Coordinates of C-alpha atoms and ligand atoms in Angstrom, one line a residue:
M1 CA -41.0 -2.6 2.9
L2 CA -38.6 -2.2 5.7
D3 CA -38.1 -3.8 9.1
Y4 CA -35.9 -1.5 11.1
G5 CA -36.9 -3.1 14.5
Q6 CA -33.2 -3.7 15.4
P7 CA -31.3 -0.7 14.3
P8 CA -28.8 -0.4 12.6
F9 CA -29.8 -3.7 10.9
A10 CA -32.1 -2.8 8.0
R11 CA -34.2 -5.7 6.5
W12 CA -35.6 -4.6 3.2
F13 CA -38.7 -6.2 1.8
P14 CA -39.0 -8.8 4.6
G15 CA -41.3 -11.7 3.6
G16 CA -40.6 -11.1 -0.1
Q17 CA -38.8 -13.7 -2.2
A18 CA -36.3 -13.1 -4.9
N19 CA -33.4 -14.5 -6.9
L20 CA -30.8 -12.3 -8.5
C21 CA -30.0 -14.7 -11.3
Y22 CA -33.7 -15.1 -12.2
N23 CA -34.0 -11.3 -12.4
A24 CA -30.8 -11.0 -14.4
V25 CA -31.2 -13.9 -16.9
E26 CA -34.4 -16.1 -16.8
R27 CA -36.8 -13.2 -16.5
H28 CA -35.6 -11.9 -19.9
L29 CA -35.8 -15.2 -21.8
A30 CA -39.3 -14.7 -23.1
E31 CA -38.6 -11.3 -24.7
R32 CA -34.8 -11.3 -25.2
S33 CA -33.5 -14.8 -25.7
G34 CA -31.8 -13.8 -29.0
Q35 CA -30.5 -10.4 -27.7
L36 CA -26.8 -10.1 -26.7
A37 CA -26.4 -10.4 -22.9
L38 CA -22.6 -10.7 -22.4
I39 CA -19.8 -9.5 -24.7
H40 CA -16.4 -10.5 -23.7
V41 CA -13.3 -8.9 -25.2
S42 CA -9.7 -9.7 -24.3
T43 CA -7.1 -7.8 -26.3
E44 CA -4.6 -9.9 -24.3
T45 CA -5.6 -13.2 -25.8
G46 CA -7.1 -11.7 -29.0
S47 CA -10.5 -13.2 -28.3
E48 CA -14.0 -11.9 -28.5
R49 CA -16.9 -14.1 -27.3
V50 CA -20.5 -13.1 -27.3
F51 CA -23.5 -14.8 -25.5
N52 CA -27.1 -14.0 -26.1
Y53 CA -29.5 -14.4 -23.2
A54 CA -30.4 -17.9 -24.2
E55 CA -26.7 -18.9 -24.4
L56 CA -25.9 -17.1 -21.1
H57 CA -28.8 -19.0 -19.5
A58 CA -27.5 -22.3 -20.8
E59 CA -24.0 -21.6 -19.5
V60 CA -25.3 -20.6 -16.1
Q61 CA -27.3 -23.8 -16.0
R62 CA -24.2 -25.9 -16.7
M63 CA -22.2 -24.1 -14.1
A64 CA -25.0 -24.4 -11.5
A65 CA -25.2 -28.2 -12.3
I66 CA -21.4 -28.5 -11.8
M67 CA -21.7 -26.8 -8.4
Q68 CA -24.7 -28.8 -7.3
A69 CA -22.9 -32.0 -8.3
Q70 CA -20.2 -31.0 -5.8
G71 CA -22.8 -30.6 -3.1
V72 CA -23.0 -26.8 -3.2
G73 CA -26.5 -25.6 -2.1
K74 CA -28.3 -22.7 -0.5
G75 CA -26.2 -20.7 1.9
D76 CA -22.9 -22.5 1.0
R77 CA -20.1 -20.2 0.1
V78 CA -18.2 -20.3 -3.2
Q79 CA -15.0 -18.4 -3.6
I80 CA -14.3 -17.0 -7.1
Y81 CA -10.7 -16.1 -7.9
M82 CA -10.9 -15.4 -11.6
P83 CA -9.6 -13.3 -14.4
M84 CA -11.9 -11.3 -16.5
I85 CA -13.4 -14.2 -18.4
P86 CA -17.1 -15.1 -19.1
E87 CA -16.8 -18.2 -16.8
A88 CA -16.4 -15.8 -13.9
V89 CA -19.8 -14.3 -14.7
F90 CA -21.3 -17.8 -15.1
A91 CA -20.0 -18.7 -11.7
M92 CA -21.4 -15.6 -10.0
L93 CA -24.8 -16.1 -11.6
A94 CA -24.8 -19.8 -11.0
C95 CA -24.2 -19.2 -7.3
A96 CA -27.1 -16.8 -7.2
H97 CA -29.3 -19.3 -9.2
I98 CA -28.9 -22.0 -6.6
G99 CA -28.8 -19.7 -3.5
A100 CA -25.1 -20.1 -2.8
I101 CA -23.2 -17.1 -1.5
H102 CA -20.4 -16.0 -3.7
S103 CA -17.2 -14.3 -2.5
V104 CA -15.2 -12.9 -5.4
V105 CA -11.7 -12.1 -4.5
F106 CA -9.9 -9.6 -6.7
S107 CA -7.3 -11.6 -8.7
G108 CA -4.7 -8.9 -8.1
F109 CA -4.6 -10.1 -4.5
A110 CA -2.1 -12.8 -3.6
S111 CA -1.9 -15.8 -1.2
L112 CA -2.1 -14.2 2.2
S113 CA -5.1 -12.0 1.4
L114 CA -6.8 -15.0 -0.3
A115 CA -6.0 -17.3 2.7
W116 CA -7.6 -14.7 5.0
C117 CA -10.8 -14.6 2.9
I118 CA -10.9 -18.4 2.7
D119 CA -10.7 -18.7 6.5
D120 CA -13.4 -16.0 6.9
A121 CA -15.9 -17.2 4.3
R122 CA -15.1 -20.9 4.6
P123 CA -16.1 -21.7 1.0
R124 CA -17.1 -25.2 0.0
L125 CA -15.9 -24.7 -3.5
I126 CA -13.3 -22.4 -5.1
V127 CA -13.6 -21.5 -8.8
S128 CA -10.4 -20.3 -10.4
A129 CA -8.3 -20.5 -13.6
D130 CA -4.8 -21.0 -14.8
A131 CA -3.9 -17.3 -15.3
S132 CA -4.8 -13.8 -16.4
S133 CA -2.9 -11.6 -18.7
R134 CA -2.4 -7.9 -18.2
G135 CA -0.2 -5.6 -20.3
G136 CA 1.1 -8.6 -22.1
K137 CA 2.3 -10.3 -19.0
V138 CA 0.8 -13.7 -17.9
V139 CA 0.0 -13.9 -14.2
E140 CA -0.3 -17.4 -13.0
Y141 CA -3.1 -18.1 -10.4
K142 CA -2.6 -21.7 -9.5
P143 CA 0.6 -21.3 -7.5
L144 CA -1.0 -18.4 -5.5
L145 CA -4.2 -20.4 -5.0
D146 CA -2.3 -23.5 -3.8
E147 CA -0.3 -21.4 -1.4
A148 CA -3.4 -19.7 -0.1
I149 CA -5.1 -23.0 0.5
R150 CA -2.0 -24.3 2.2
L151 CA -2.0 -21.2 4.5
A152 CA -5.7 -21.4 5.2
E153 CA -7.0 -23.4 8.2
S154 CA -10.3 -24.0 6.5
K155 CA -9.9 -26.1 3.3
P156 CA -12.4 -26.1 0.5
E157 CA -13.8 -29.5 -0.6
K158 CA -13.0 -28.9 -4.3
V159 CA -11.4 -26.5 -6.7
L160 CA -12.9 -26.0 -10.1
L161 CA -10.4 -24.8 -12.7
V162 CA -10.8 -23.1 -16.0
D163 CA -7.9 -23.8 -18.3
R164 CA -7.2 -20.9 -20.7
A165 CA -3.9 -22.6 -21.8
L166 CA -2.0 -19.5 -20.7
A167 CA 0.1 -21.2 -18.1
P168 CA 0.9 -24.7 -16.9
M169 CA -1.6 -25.8 -14.3
P170 CA -0.6 -28.9 -12.3
R171 CA -3.8 -30.5 -10.9
E172 CA -4.4 -32.9 -8.0
A173 CA -6.7 -35.7 -9.0
G174 CA -10.0 -35.8 -7.1
W175 CA -9.5 -32.4 -5.7
D176 CA -8.9 -30.1 -8.7
L177 CA -11.7 -30.4 -11.2
D178 CA -11.4 -29.4 -14.8
Y179 CA -14.1 -27.0 -15.9
A180 CA -14.3 -28.2 -19.5
A181 CA -14.6 -31.9 -18.5
E182 CA -17.3 -31.1 -15.9
R183 CA -19.2 -28.8 -18.3
A184 CA -19.3 -31.6 -20.9
K185 CA -21.2 -33.8 -18.3
H186 CA -23.9 -31.2 -17.9
M187 CA -24.5 -29.8 -21.4
D188 CA -28.3 -30.1 -21.1
A189 CA -28.6 -29.3 -17.5
E190 CA -31.9 -27.8 -16.2
V191 CA -31.4 -26.6 -12.7
P192 CA -34.4 -25.0 -10.9
C193 CA -33.9 -21.6 -9.5
V194 CA -33.8 -21.5 -5.7
W195 CA -36.0 -18.7 -4.3
L196 CA -34.4 -16.8 -1.4
D197 CA -35.9 -14.5 1.2
S198 CA -35.3 -10.9 0.2
T199 CA -33.0 -10.6 3.2
D200 CA -31.0 -13.7 2.5
P201 CA -27.3 -12.9 1.7
S202 CA -26.3 -12.9 -2.0
Y203 CA -22.6 -12.3 -1.7
I204 CA -19.7 -11.4 0.4
L205 CA -17.1 -8.9 -0.9
Y206 CA -14.0 -8.2 1.2
T207 CA -12.7 -4.7 1.6
S208 CA -10.0 -2.9 3.6
G209 CA -10.6 -0.9 6.7
T210 CA -8.6 0.4 9.6
T211 CA -7.4 -2.9 10.8
G212 CA -5.1 -5.4 9.2
K213 CA -8.0 -7.7 8.5
P214 CA -10.3 -7.1 5.6
K215 CA -14.1 -6.9 6.3
G216 CA -16.6 -9.2 4.5
V217 CA -19.3 -6.8 3.3
Q218 CA -22.5 -8.9 3.2
R219 CA -25.2 -7.9 0.7
D220 CA -28.8 -9.0 0.7
T221 CA -30.9 -10.2 -2.3
G222 CA -34.1 -8.2 -2.7
G223 CA -32.9 -4.8 -1.6
Y224 CA -29.9 -5.1 -3.9
A225 CA -32.0 -6.0 -6.9
V226 CA -34.3 -3.1 -6.3
A227 CA -31.4 -0.6 -5.8
L228 CA -29.6 -1.7 -9.0
A229 CA -32.8 -1.7 -11.1
A230 CA -33.6 1.8 -9.8
S231 CA -30.1 3.2 -10.4
M232 CA -30.0 1.9 -14.0
R233 CA -32.9 4.3 -14.7
S234 CA -32.2 7.2 -12.3
I235 CA -28.4 7.6 -12.6
F236 CA -27.2 5.6 -15.6
R237 CA -30.3 6.5 -17.7
A238 CA -29.9 3.2 -19.5
Q239 CA -32.7 1.3 -21.2
P240 CA -33.4 -2.4 -21.6
G241 CA -32.0 -3.6 -25.0
E242 CA -29.1 -1.1 -24.8
T243 CA -25.4 -1.9 -24.2
M244 CA -23.3 -1.0 -21.2
F245 CA -19.5 -1.1 -20.9
T246 CA -18.1 -0.9 -17.3
A247 CA -14.4 -1.0 -17.4
S248 CA -13.6 -2.4 -14.0
D249 CA -13.0 -5.8 -12.6
I250 CA -15.4 -8.3 -11.2
G251 CA -13.3 -8.4 -8.1
W252 CA -14.5 -4.9 -7.1
V253 CA -17.9 -3.7 -6.2
V254 CA -18.3 -1.8 -9.4
G255 CA -17.8 -5.0 -11.3
H256 CA -20.5 -6.8 -9.2
S257 CA -23.0 -4.1 -9.6
Y258 CA -22.4 -2.7 -13.1
I259 CA -20.6 -5.4 -15.1
V260 CA -22.8 -8.2 -13.9
Y261 CA -26.0 -7.6 -12.0
G262 CA -27.1 -4.1 -12.9
P263 CA -27.0 -4.2 -16.7
L264 CA -28.4 -7.8 -16.8
I265 CA -31.3 -7.0 -14.4
N266 CA -32.0 -4.1 -16.7
G267 CA -32.2 -6.4 -19.8
M268 CA -29.0 -4.9 -21.4
A269 CA -25.9 -6.3 -23.0
T270 CA -22.9 -6.0 -20.8
V271 CA -19.3 -5.7 -22.1
M272 CA -16.6 -7.4 -20.1
Y273 CA -13.0 -6.4 -21.0
E274 CA -9.7 -7.9 -20.2
D275 CA -6.6 -5.6 -20.5
T276 CA -5.6 -2.0 -20.0
P277 CA -7.2 0.9 -21.9
I278 CA -4.1 1.6 -24.0
R279 CA -3.4 -1.7 -25.7
P280 CA -3.0 -2.1 -28.6
D281 CA -3.6 1.7 -28.5
V282 CA -5.7 4.3 -26.7
G283 CA -8.4 3.9 -29.3
I284 CA -9.4 0.4 -28.1
W285 CA -12.2 1.2 -25.7
W286 CA -13.7 3.7 -28.2
S287 CA -13.4 1.2 -31.0
L288 CA -15.6 -1.1 -28.8
V289 CA -18.1 1.7 -28.4
E290 CA -18.3 1.9 -32.2
K291 CA -18.4 -1.8 -32.8
Y292 CA -21.0 -2.8 -30.2
R293 CA -23.0 0.5 -30.2
I294 CA -22.3 1.0 -26.5
N295 CA -24.8 3.4 -24.9
A296 CA -23.4 3.8 -21.4
M297 CA -19.9 3.6 -20.2
F298 CA -18.5 3.5 -16.7
T299 CA -14.9 3.6 -15.5
A300 CA -12.5 5.3 -13.0
P301 CA -10.8 8.7 -13.3
T302 CA -7.3 7.0 -13.3
A303 CA -8.1 5.3 -16.6
I304 CA -8.9 8.7 -18.0
R305 CA -5.7 10.2 -16.7
V306 CA -3.8 7.4 -18.4
L307 CA -5.6 8.2 -21.7
K308 CA -4.9 11.9 -21.2
R309 CA -1.2 11.3 -21.6
K310 CA -1.7 9.9 -25.1
D311 CA -2.9 11.4 -28.4
P312 CA -6.6 12.5 -28.1
A313 CA -6.9 12.1 -31.9
L314 CA -7.1 8.3 -31.3
L315 CA -10.2 8.8 -29.3
K316 CA -11.8 10.9 -31.9
K317 CA -11.4 8.6 -34.8
H318 CA -14.2 6.3 -33.8
D319 CA -17.9 6.8 -34.2
L320 CA -19.2 7.4 -30.7
S321 CA -22.7 8.4 -31.7
S322 CA -24.3 5.6 -29.7
L323 CA -22.8 6.7 -26.4
N324 CA -25.0 8.8 -24.2
R325 CA -22.8 9.4 -21.2
L326 CA -19.6 8.4 -19.4
L327 CA -19.9 7.6 -15.7
L328 CA -16.8 8.0 -13.5
A329 CA -16.4 6.8 -9.9
G330 CA -14.0 5.2 -7.4
E331 CA -11.9 8.2 -6.6
Q332 CA -11.9 12.0 -6.8
L333 CA -12.6 13.3 -10.3
D334 CA -10.4 16.3 -10.7
E335 CA -11.8 19.1 -12.8
P336 CA -9.0 19.1 -15.5
T337 CA -9.5 15.3 -16.1
G338 CA -13.3 15.6 -16.1
S339 CA -13.4 18.5 -18.6
W340 CA -10.6 16.9 -20.8
I341 CA -12.5 13.7 -21.4
G342 CA -15.9 15.6 -21.7
E343 CA -14.4 17.6 -24.5
A344 CA -12.4 14.7 -26.1
I345 CA -15.5 12.5 -26.5
G346 CA -18.1 15.3 -26.6
K347 CA -20.4 13.5 -24.1
P348 CA -21.8 14.3 -20.6
I349 CA -19.6 13.1 -17.7
V350 CA -21.4 11.8 -14.6
D351 CA -19.3 11.7 -11.5
N352 CA -20.7 9.4 -8.8
Y353 CA -19.6 8.6 -5.3
W354 CA -20.0 5.4 -3.5
Q355 CA -18.2 2.5 -1.8
T356 CA -18.1 -1.2 -1.5
E357 CA -20.4 -1.0 1.5
S358 CA -23.1 0.9 -0.3
G359 CA -23.1 -1.3 -3.5
W360 CA -24.5 1.6 -5.7
P361 CA -24.0 5.3 -5.9
I362 CA -24.6 7.4 -2.7
L363 CA -24.1 10.7 -4.4
A364 CA -24.9 11.3 -8.1
N365 CA -26.6 13.3 -10.6
Q366 CA -30.0 11.6 -10.8
G367 CA -30.8 12.9 -14.3
G368 CA -33.2 10.0 -14.9
I369 CA -35.5 11.4 -12.3
E370 CA -35.1 15.1 -12.9
E371 CA -32.6 17.1 -15.0
M372 CA -30.1 18.7 -12.6
V373 CA -27.1 20.9 -13.0
S374 CA -23.6 19.2 -12.7
K375 CA -21.0 21.0 -10.8
P376 CA -17.3 20.3 -11.6
G377 CA -15.6 18.5 -8.7
S378 CA -18.9 17.4 -7.1
P379 CA -20.5 14.0 -7.5
G380 CA -23.9 15.8 -6.8
L381 CA -26.7 15.2 -4.5
P382 CA -27.8 12.2 -2.4
S383 CA -29.4 9.3 -4.4
C384 CA -32.9 8.1 -3.4
G385 CA -32.8 6.4 0.0
Y386 CA -29.8 8.1 1.4
R387 CA -30.2 10.8 4.1
M388 CA -26.9 12.4 4.3
R389 CA -25.4 14.4 7.1
L390 CA -22.2 16.4 7.3
V391 CA -21.0 16.2 10.8
N392 CA -18.6 18.6 12.4
E393 CA -15.8 16.5 13.8
A394 CA -15.3 18.6 16.9
G395 CA -18.8 19.2 18.2
G396 CA -20.8 16.5 16.3
G397 CA -23.2 19.2 15.0
E398 CA -24.3 19.7 11.4
C399 CA -21.8 21.6 9.3
A400 CA -22.6 25.0 7.7
P401 CA -22.3 25.3 3.9
G402 CA -18.7 25.3 3.0
E403 CA -17.6 23.8 6.3
K404 CA -15.6 20.5 6.3
G405 CA -17.1 17.6 8.1
V406 CA -17.4 13.8 8.2
L407 CA -19.9 12.5 5.7
M408 CA -22.5 10.3 7.4
I409 CA -25.7 8.6 6.6
D410 CA -28.8 8.5 8.8
G411 CA -29.9 5.0 9.5
P412 CA -31.4 2.9 8.0
L413 CA -29.1 2.5 5.0
S414 CA -30.7 2.5 1.7
P415 CA -31.7 -0.8 0.0
G416 CA -28.7 -2.5 -1.6
C417 CA -26.3 -1.4 1.1
M418 CA -24.3 -3.8 3.3
Q419 CA -26.4 -5.8 5.8
T420 CA -23.6 -6.5 8.1
V421 CA -20.0 -7.7 8.3
W422 CA -20.0 -11.3 7.4
G423 CA -20.1 -13.4 10.6
D424 CA -19.5 -10.3 12.8
D425 CA -22.5 -8.2 13.6
A426 CA -20.6 -6.5 16.4
R427 CA -17.9 -5.4 14.1
F428 CA -20.5 -3.9 11.7
V429 CA -22.0 -1.9 14.6
S430 CA -18.7 -0.8 16.2
T431 CA -16.9 0.0 12.9
Y432 CA -19.6 2.1 11.2
W433 CA -22.2 3.4 13.6
T434 CA -22.3 6.2 16.1
E435 CA -25.0 8.2 17.7
V436 CA -25.2 11.7 16.5
G437 CA -27.9 14.0 18.0
G438 CA -29.7 10.9 19.3
K439 CA -29.8 9.1 15.9
L440 CA -27.7 6.2 14.8
C441 CA -25.5 7.3 11.9
Y442 CA -23.3 5.4 9.5
S443 CA -19.9 6.8 8.8
T444 CA -18.6 6.8 5.2
F445 CA -15.1 7.6 6.5
N446 CA -15.0 10.4 4.0
W447 CA -14.4 14.1 4.7
G448 CA -16.8 16.2 2.7
I449 CA -18.1 19.7 2.1
R450 CA -21.6 20.7 1.1
D451 CA -22.3 24.0 -0.7
A452 CA -25.3 26.2 -0.4
D453 CA -27.2 24.3 -3.1
G454 CA -26.7 21.0 -1.2
Y455 CA -24.1 19.6 -3.6
F456 CA -21.4 17.5 -1.9
F457 CA -17.7 17.6 -2.5
I458 CA -15.6 14.6 -1.3
L459 CA -12.3 15.3 0.4
G460 CA -10.6 11.9 1.0
R461 CA -10.8 9.4 3.8
T462 CA -10.8 10.0 7.6
D463 CA -9.3 6.5 8.2
D464 CA -6.3 4.6 7.0
V465 CA -7.8 3.5 3.7
I466 CA -6.0 4.7 0.6
N467 CA -7.1 4.7 -2.9
V468 CA -4.5 3.8 -5.6
A469 CA -5.9 4.0 -9.1
S470 CA -9.4 3.5 -7.5
H471 CA -8.2 0.3 -5.9
R472 CA -9.0 0.5 -2.2
L473 CA -6.2 -0.6 0.1
G474 CA -5.7 -0.6 3.8
T475 CA -2.3 0.8 4.9
R476 CA -2.5 -1.5 8.0
E477 CA -2.6 -4.6 5.8
I478 CA 0.5 -3.3 3.9
E479 CA 2.3 -2.5 7.2
E480 CA 1.6 -6.0 8.5
S481 CA 3.0 -7.5 5.3
I482 CA 6.1 -5.4 5.4
S483 CA 6.6 -6.2 9.1
S484 CA 6.7 -9.9 8.3
H485 CA 10.1 -9.4 6.6
P486 CA 12.6 -10.6 9.2
Q487 CA 14.8 -7.5 8.8
V488 CA 12.0 -5.0 9.4
A489 CA 11.6 -3.8 13.0
E490 CA 8.9 -1.1 12.4
V491 CA 7.1 0.4 9.5
A492 CA 4.5 3.1 8.7
V493 CA 2.7 3.2 5.4
V494 CA 0.9 6.3 4.3
G495 CA -1.1 7.3 1.2
V496 CA 0.5 10.2 -0.7
A497 CA -1.1 12.3 -3.5
A498 CA 0.0 11.1 -6.9
K499 CA -0.7 12.7 -10.3
L500 CA -1.8 9.6 -12.3
K501 CA -3.2 7.2 -9.7
G502 CA -4.7 9.7 -7.3
Q503 CA -2.7 8.2 -4.4
M504 CA 0.3 6.0 -3.9
A505 CA 1.5 4.0 -0.8
I506 CA 4.8 5.1 0.7
G507 CA 6.5 3.2 3.5
F508 CA 9.0 4.4 6.1
S509 CA 10.7 1.6 7.9
I510 CA 13.3 0.9 10.6
S511 CA 15.6 -2.0 9.9
R512 CA 16.6 -4.5 12.6
K513 CA 20.1 -4.3 11.2
P514 CA 20.8 -0.5 10.9
E515 CA 24.3 -1.1 9.5
F516 CA 22.7 -2.9 6.5
V517 CA 20.8 0.2 5.4
E518 CA 23.7 2.6 5.9
T519 CA 24.6 2.4 2.3
E520 CA 22.4 3.1 -0.7
A521 CA 23.0 -0.4 -2.0
G522 CA 21.9 -1.9 1.2
C523 CA 18.7 0.2 1.2
M524 CA 17.9 -0.7 -2.3
Q525 CA 18.4 -4.4 -1.6
L526 CA 16.2 -4.4 1.4
E527 CA 13.6 -2.2 -0.3
G528 CA 13.5 -4.8 -3.2
E529 CA 13.1 -7.7 -0.7
V530 CA 10.3 -5.9 1.1
M531 CA 8.5 -5.2 -2.1
Q532 CA 8.7 -8.9 -3.0
T533 CA 7.2 -9.8 0.3
V534 CA 4.2 -7.6 -0.3
D535 CA 3.9 -8.9 -3.9
R536 CA 3.9 -12.5 -2.6
Q537 CA 1.6 -12.0 0.3
L538 CA -0.9 -9.4 -0.8
G539 CA -0.2 -9.0 -4.5
A540 CA 1.5 -6.4 -6.7
V541 CA -1.6 -4.2 -6.4
A542 CA -0.7 -3.4 -2.8
R543 CA 3.1 -2.9 -3.4
P544 CA 4.2 0.6 -2.1
A545 CA 5.7 3.0 -4.6
R546 CA 8.7 3.3 -2.3
V547 CA 9.9 2.1 1.1
F548 CA 12.5 4.4 2.8
F549 CA 14.7 3.3 5.7
V550 CA 15.0 5.7 8.7
S551 CA 16.3 5.2 12.3
A552 CA 13.2 6.6 14.0
L553 CA 9.5 7.1 13.2
P554 CA 7.5 10.1 14.3
K555 CA 5.3 9.0 17.2
T556 CA 3.1 10.5 19.9
R557 CA 4.4 10.3 23.5
S558 CA 2.0 7.4 24.0
G559 CA 3.7 5.6 21.1
K560 CA 1.2 6.0 18.3
L561 CA 2.6 6.5 14.8
L562 CA 1.8 9.9 13.4
H563 CA 0.6 8.8 10.0
R564 CA -1.0 12.1 9.2
A565 CA 2.2 14.1 9.9
M566 CA 4.2 11.7 7.7
Q567 CA 1.6 12.0 4.9
A568 CA 1.7 15.8 5.2
V569 CA 5.5 15.9 4.9
A570 CA 5.4 13.6 1.9
E571 CA 2.8 15.8 0.2
R572 CA 4.9 18.9 1.1
R573 CA 2.3 20.3 3.4
T574 CA 2.9 21.6 6.9
P575 CA 2.3 18.8 9.3
G576 CA 0.0 20.7 11.7
D577 CA 0.0 20.3 15.4
L578 CA 3.1 18.4 16.6
T579 CA 2.9 19.2 20.3
T580 CA 2.3 15.5 21.1
M581 CA 5.3 14.3 19.1
E582 CA 7.9 12.4 21.0
E583 CA 11.0 13.0 18.9
P584 CA 10.8 15.9 16.3
A585 CA 14.0 14.7 14.6
A586 CA 12.1 11.6 13.3
L587 CA 10.0 13.8 11.1
A588 CA 13.1 15.6 9.8
Q589 CA 14.5 12.2 8.8
I590 CA 11.4 11.5 6.8
Q591 CA 11.8 14.8 5.1
Q592 CA 15.4 14.1 4.3
A593 CA 14.7 10.6 3.0
L594 CA 12.1 12.0 0.6
K595 CA 14.5 14.6 -0.6
V596 CA 17.1 12.1 -1.5
Ligands
AMP1 P1 -14.4 1.3 -2.7 O1 -15.0 0.8 -1.5 O2 -13.2 0.6 -3.2 O3 -15.4 1.6 -3.8 O4 -13.8 2.8 -2.3 C1 -14.6 3.7 -1.8 C2 -13.9 5.0 -1.6 O5 -13.5 5.5 -2.8 C3 -14.8 6.1 -1.0 O6 -14.9 6.0 0.4 C4 -14.1 7.3 -1.4 O7 -13.0 7.6 -0.6 C5 -13.6 7.0 -2.8 N1 -14.5 7.4 -3.9 C6 -15.4 6.6 -4.6 N2 -16.0 7.4 -5.5 C7 -15.6 8.6 -5.4 C8 -15.9 9.9 -6.0 N3 -16.8 9.9 -7.1 N4 -15.3 11.0 -5.6 C9 -14.4 10.9 -4.6 N5 -14.0 9.8 -4.0 C10 -14.6 8.7 -4.3

């Protein structure tokens, strides 16, 4: 099953052949062609579209034919920059069907992030749309996409555009293709499935790390299919023929695994939802549970904290009898939030911990294998295939129960986990792997604690990654973007604990023109400009909550920014050991700025 001849590169099911789309769609046609496969609801546009397995298959065939007509074949990359619409799922599945590698970029990211991904993945084709709508606001994609392509060195051959008639979309003839027109040419398309080696890549998904450059997490084909199929039974306890609603976005790993591939591989109907959980009111998600008889639901704790501010009666007015459990992941599930929602809907809550790199839960309650007790605040025990270690940071030894350490995984990683960093094996090895006690171990970059029963508790990141409303962001990327403003000399961005979103990004910056930020009006103007820069380059998702202007930043004598000390001060904690600090007054300035 496993070739681990070249650690830490694990090759699962070498010699086997597979196709994710075949397993997600075609395999079910004989038994389930009339069963719902994809349910799309947009409360933004007031539309509901449903596709049974036969209809989903036909749409994937058409999309695959469009791609093939543009010369896309096995191993070619296709970038998908799409709102939450069915065509995004067709595009992902069509890539898998013809052996192309998809790279979905979260549509909350803007031109610079997108350009970076284009240059790294070098897609032959980009699939996009005119706009998305969120909270009643239309976000135009085409200008961001055009700017990204202008910035990128590597240009795609074609751009395929879905027109939702939400925003004007100027198109360049011969380069920008209209999806509706192309689809009409391939209505009866029959495109054979391209079998891949189990170890061939299925997709690349970019995620933030300690540097300013995102990493392309590369996933395989066979191992991923096996991991998802297994997790649907062991963790989600979901059966073929049932309905699953994962309220996430296809641009995140949760969307890849549990909006698209997991439920479909398991022969379920999957619900895809565009909008926030509170429009038109907080009852919306729960009304979908009633209407589509949803059995398993999955979202992030932030969404629940948003609901918690509203009237719980709205949750209770719907018939939730079909729902078996609610799964929550992406950030820490605090005990009050977990118990509030558990009581409000009267269903079991399953916390699970994982990351883009793993592709499926690392820690969870695997009730589908064996009933086990849930402990508030803990995502549970390691899932099958993960051998976890809690390593003492100072000595590298195993932590005792209750002792804080770095959460690591003994190699090889489980099936479904990242194979490597796209195009950069050396970065995969140097970023994640270290030798602990003579064994190669993968670092999750999370602090953790294990109790005497072996249950893990997650305590945040050891690196510069922050988690805002379960959106993973690299503080270095935000710092680089802020620094590109001509008036910014230096900047430090830290993640600060926040009630609703778990964390928020706060920036401390030194202006090149100190006299400009002497007045409150000057500070506000520059702060506004800096925010706009981040919006334009990275997207509003990465915009810091505040950027303060100071005249010095706390640094070590060797010139390294003391991020942890700034974070501690911003969270009103004591900043710890400051003996290496160059200029203590700098930290006092940060304190003062926050007070104001
Ligand atoms: P992402 O790669 O975007 O899925 O983010 C992964 C990170 O989110 C992890 O490294 C954790 O810091 C955090 N995370 C995910 N799930 C949980 C959870 N159940 N409890 C605590 N933190 C979590």
